[in-house]
mmCIF file with all atom_site columns, C-alpha atoms in Angstrom:
data_model
loop_
_atom_site.group_PDB
_atom_site.id
_atom_site.type_symbol
_atom_site.label_atom_id
_atom_site.label_alt_id
_atom_site.label_comp_id
_atom_site.label_asym_id
_atom_site.label_entity_id
_atom_site.label_seq_id
_atom_site.pdbx_PDB_ins_code
_atom_site.Cartn_x
_atom_site.Cartn_y
_atom_site.Cartn_z
_atom_site.occupancy
_atom_site.B_iso_or_equiv
_atom_site.pdbx_formal_charge
_atom_site.auth_seq_id
_atom_site.auth_comp_id
_atom_site.auth_asym_id
_atom_site.auth_atom_id
_atom_site.pdbx_PDB_model_num
ATOM 1  C CA . MET A 1 1  ? 8.937   -15.202 -4.201  1.00 68.00 ? 1  MET A CA 1
ATOM 2  C CA . LEU A 1 2  ? 5.090   -13.835 -4.043  1.00 76.00 ? 2  LEU A CA 1
ATOM 3  C CA . GLN A 1 3  ? 3.612   -17.055 -5.855  1.00 86.00 ? 3  GLN A CA 1
ATOM 4  C CA . VAL A 1 4  ? 1.449   -14.714 -7.638  1.00 91.00 ? 4  VAL A CA 1
ATOM 5  C CA . GLN A 1 5  ? 0.642   -14.875 -11.607 1.00 93.00 ? 5  GLN A CA 1
ATOM 6  C CA . HIS A 1 6  ? 1.900   -12.179 -13.683 1.00 91.00 ? 6  HIS A CA 1
ATOM 7  C CA . ALA A 1 7  ? -1.670  -11.441 -14.826 1.00 94.00 ? 7  ALA A CA 1
ATOM 8  C CA . PHE A 1 8  ? -2.499  -10.570 -11.132 1.00 94.00 ? 8  PHE A CA 1
ATOM 9  C CA . LEU A 1 9  ? 0.461   -8.161  -10.752 1.00 93.00 ? 9  LEU A CA 1
ATOM 10 C CA . ARG A 1 10 ? -0.774  -6.428  -14.032 1.00 92.00 ? 10 ARG A CA 1
ATOM 11 C CA . ARG A 1 11 ? -4.435  -6.058  -12.700 1.00 93.00 ? 11 ARG A CA 1
ATOM 12 C CA . LEU A 1 12 ? -3.045  -4.535  -9.282  1.00 93.00 ? 12 LEU A CA 1
ATOM 13 C CA . ASP A 1 13 ? -0.711  -1.973  -11.549 1.00 91.00 ? 13 ASP A CA 1
ATOM 14 C CA . GLN A 1 14 ? -3.893  -1.314  -13.784 1.00 91.00 ? 14 GLN A CA 1
ATOM 15 C CA . HIS A 1 15 ? -6.502  -0.630  -10.660 1.00 88.00 ? 15 HIS A CA 1
ATOM 16 C CA . ASP A 1 16 ? -3.568  1.883   -9.265  1.00 88.00 ? 16 ASP A CA 1
ATOM 17 C CA . VAL A 1 17 ? -3.418  -0.553  -6.137  1.00 91.00 ? 17 VAL A CA 1
ATOM 18 C CA . ILE A 1 18 ? 0.345   -0.680  -6.968  1.00 92.00 ? 18 ILE A CA 1
ATOM 19 C CA . SER A 1 19 ? 2.466   1.550   -9.063  1.00 90.00 ? 19 SER A CA 1
ATOM 20 C CA . PRO A 1 20 ? 5.848   -0.083  -9.963  1.00 92.00 ? 20 PRO A CA 1
ATOM 21 C CA . SER A 1 21 ? 8.549   1.712   -11.676 1.00 94.00 ? 21 SER A CA 1
ATOM 22 C CA . ARG A 1 22 ? 9.452   0.539   -14.941 1.00 93.00 ? 22 ARG A CA 1
ATOM 23 C CA . SER A 1 23 ? 12.928  -0.479  -16.666 1.00 94.00 ? 23 SER A CA 1
ATOM 24 C CA . SER A 1 24 ? 14.143  1.202   -19.912 1.00 94.00 ? 24 SER A CA 1
ATOM 25 C CA . GLY A 1 25 ? 12.807  -2.050  -21.895 1.00 94.00 ? 25 GLY A CA 1
ATOM 26 C CA . GLY A 1 26 ? 9.273   -1.183  -20.219 1.00 90.00 ? 26 GLY A CA 1
ATOM 27 C CA . GLN A 1 27 ? 9.438   -4.154  -17.263 1.00 91.00 ? 27 GLN A CA 1
ATOM 28 C CA . ARG A 1 28 ? 7.809   -3.654  -14.142 1.00 91.00 ? 28 ARG A CA 1
ATOM 29 C CA . ARG A 1 29 ? 10.117  -3.152  -11.160 1.00 94.00 ? 29 ARG A CA 1
ATOM 30 C CA . TYR A 1 30 ? 8.779   -3.656  -7.804  1.00 93.00 ? 30 TYR A CA 1
ATOM 31 C CA . SER A 1 31 ? 10.093  -2.016  -4.802  1.00 94.00 ? 31 SER A CA 1
ATOM 32 C CA . ARG A 1 32 ? 9.909   -3.495  -1.138  1.00 95.00 ? 32 ARG A CA 1
ATOM 33 C CA . ARG A 1 33 ? 6.905   -1.599  -0.396  1.00 93.00 ? 33 ARG A CA 1
ATOM 34 C CA . ASP A 1 34 ? 5.299   -2.658  -3.562  1.00 94.00 ? 34 ASP A CA 1
ATOM 35 C CA . ILE A 1 35 ? 6.056   -6.521  -2.494  1.00 94.00 ? 35 ILE A CA 1
ATOM 36 C CA . LEU A 1 36 ? 4.819   -5.734  0.930   1.00 95.00 ? 36 LEU A CA 1
ATOM 37 C CA . ILE A 1 37 ? 1.520   -4.462  -0.462  1.00 95.00 ? 37 ILE A CA 1
ATOM 38 C CA . VAL A 1 38 ? 1.155   -7.369  -2.857  1.00 96.00 ? 38 VAL A CA 1
ATOM 39 C CA . ARG A 1 39 ? 1.252   -9.677  0.046   1.00 96.00 ? 39 ARG A CA 1
ATOM 40 C CA . HIS A 1 40 ? -1.164  -7.685  1.921   1.00 96.00 ? 40 HIS A CA 1
ATOM 41 C CA . VAL A 1 41 ? -3.663  -7.553  -1.389  1.00 96.00 ? 41 VAL A CA 1
ATOM 42 C CA . THR A 1 42 ? -3.133  -11.505 -1.839  1.00 96.00 ? 42 THR A CA 1
ATOM 43 C CA . ARG A 1 43 ? -4.260  -12.142 1.605   1.00 96.00 ? 43 ARG A CA 1
ATOM 44 C CA . MET A 1 44 ? -7.358  -10.029 1.312   1.00 97.00 ? 44 MET A CA 1
ATOM 45 C CA . THR A 1 45 ? -8.271  -11.430 -2.224  1.00 96.00 ? 45 THR A CA 1
ATOM 46 C CA . GLU A 1 46 ? -8.017  -14.676 -0.513  1.00 96.00 ? 46 GLU A CA 1
ATOM 47 C CA . GLU A 1 47 ? -10.732 -13.780 1.846   1.00 97.00 ? 47 GLU A CA 1
ATOM 48 C CA . GLY A 1 48 ? -12.839 -12.793 -1.159  1.00 98.00 ? 48 GLY A CA 1
ATOM 49 C CA . MET A 1 49 ? -12.476 -8.892  -1.609  1.00 96.00 ? 49 MET A CA 1
ATOM 50 C CA . THR A 1 50 ? -12.712 -7.238  -4.727  1.00 94.00 ? 50 THR A CA 1
ATOM 51 C CA . LEU A 1 51 ? -9.808  -5.183  -6.011  1.00 92.00 ? 51 LEU A CA 1
ATOM 52 C CA . ILE A 1 52 ? -11.903 -1.864  -5.583  1.00 92.00 ? 52 ILE A CA 1
ATOM 53 C CA . ALA A 1 53 ? -12.704 -2.653  -1.891  1.00 95.00 ? 53 ALA A CA 1
ATOM 54 C CA . ILE A 1 54 ? -8.854  -3.348  -1.397  1.00 95.00 ? 54 ILE A CA 1
ATOM 55 C CA . ARG A 1 55 ? -7.884  -0.179  -2.966  1.00 93.00 ? 55 ARG A CA 1
ATOM 56 C CA . ARG A 1 56 ? -10.092 1.759   -0.809  1.00 96.00 ? 56 ARG A CA 1
ATOM 57 C CA . ILE A 1 57 ? -8.932  -0.059  2.188   1.00 96.00 ? 57 ILE A CA 1
ATOM 58 C CA . LEU A 1 58 ? -5.493  0.757   1.258   1.00 96.00 ? 58 LEU A CA 1
ATOM 59 C CA . GLU A 1 59 ? -6.266  4.419   0.880   1.00 96.00 ? 59 GLU A CA 1
ATOM 60 C CA . LEU A 1 60 ? -7.862  4.430   4.286   1.00 98.00 ? 60 LEU A CA 1
ATOM 61 C CA . GLU A 1 61 ? -4.925  2.684   5.855   1.00 97.00 ? 61 GLU A CA 1
ATOM 62 C CA . HIS A 1 62 ? -2.815  5.200   4.432   1.00 96.00 ? 62 HIS A CA 1
ATOM 63 C CA . GLU A 1 63 ? -5.007  8.424   5.734   1.00 98.00 ? 63 GLU A CA 1
ATOM 64 C CA . LEU A 1 64 ? -5.029  6.396   9.131   1.00 98.00 ? 64 LEU A CA 1
ATOM 65 C CA . ALA A 1 65 ? -1.281  6.360   8.963   1.00 97.00 ? 65 ALA A CA 1
ATOM 66 C CA . ASP A 1 66 ? -1.037  10.185  8.170   1.00 98.00 ? 66 ASP A CA 1
ATOM 67 C CA . VAL A 1 67 ? -3.819  11.087  10.960  1.00 98.00 ? 67 VAL A CA 1
ATOM 68 C CA . ARG A 1 68 ? -1.530  9.021   13.415  1.00 98.00 ? 68 ARG A CA 1
ATOM 69 C CA . ARG A 1 69 ? 1.501   10.843  12.320  1.00 98.00 ? 69 ARG A CA 1
ATOM 70 C CA . GLU A 1 70 ? -0.055  14.223  12.920  1.00 98.00 ? 70 GLU A CA 1
ATOM 71 C CA . LEU A 1 71 ? -1.422  13.063  16.244  1.00 97.00 ? 71 LEU A CA 1
ATOM 72 C CA . ASP A 1 72 ? 2.189   12.318  17.350  1.00 97.00 ? 72 ASP A CA 1
ATOM 73 C CA . GLU A 1 73 ? 3.374   15.722  16.205  1.00 96.00 ? 73 GLU A CA 1
ATOM 74 C CA . ILE A 1 74 ? 0.538   17.148  18.406  1.00 96.00 ? 74 ILE A CA 1
ATOM 75 C CA . HIS A 1 75 ? 1.456   15.214  21.311  1.00 95.00 ? 75 HIS A CA 1
ATOM 76 C CA . ALA A 1 76 ? 5.252   16.034  20.921  1.00 94.00 ? 76 ALA A CA 1
ATOM 77 C CA . ARG A 1 77 ? 4.499   19.529  20.850  1.00 94.00 ? 77 ARG A CA 1
ATOM 78 C CA . LEU A 1 78 ? 2.060   19.477  23.775  1.00 93.00 ? 78 LEU A CA 1
ATOM 79 C CA . ASN A 1 79 ? 4.592   17.649  25.779  1.00 91.00 ? 79 ASN A CA 1
ATOM 80 C CA . GLY A 1 80 ? 7.260   20.403  24.722  1.00 89.00 ? 80 GLY A CA 1
ATOM 81 C CA . ARG A 1 81 ? 5.146   22.818  26.099  1.00 82.00 ? 81 ARG A CA 1
ATOM 82 C CA . GLN A 1 82 ? 4.405   21.165  29.403  1.00 74.00 ? 82 GLN A CA 1
ATOM 83 C CA . GLN A 1 83 ? 8.246   20.727  30.403  1.00 66.00 ? 83 GLN A CA 1
#
């Protein structure tokens, strides 16, 4: 499906890039979100980025999404006051 090595997935887990759930037998279970992140990370590693840099990029992308959500809420409240 993802065409990546198991060792690569383990490294992503060890570096806290993804946090898959575990089965009762200890096997990693990847969510759809995890799979999307792995695809994104794979593209960045192919461009030569380190996992430390990738983890920081993912953190910043998450923070940016939070800020955009807050901004949308503020705009919605302001639009509600103007009507």
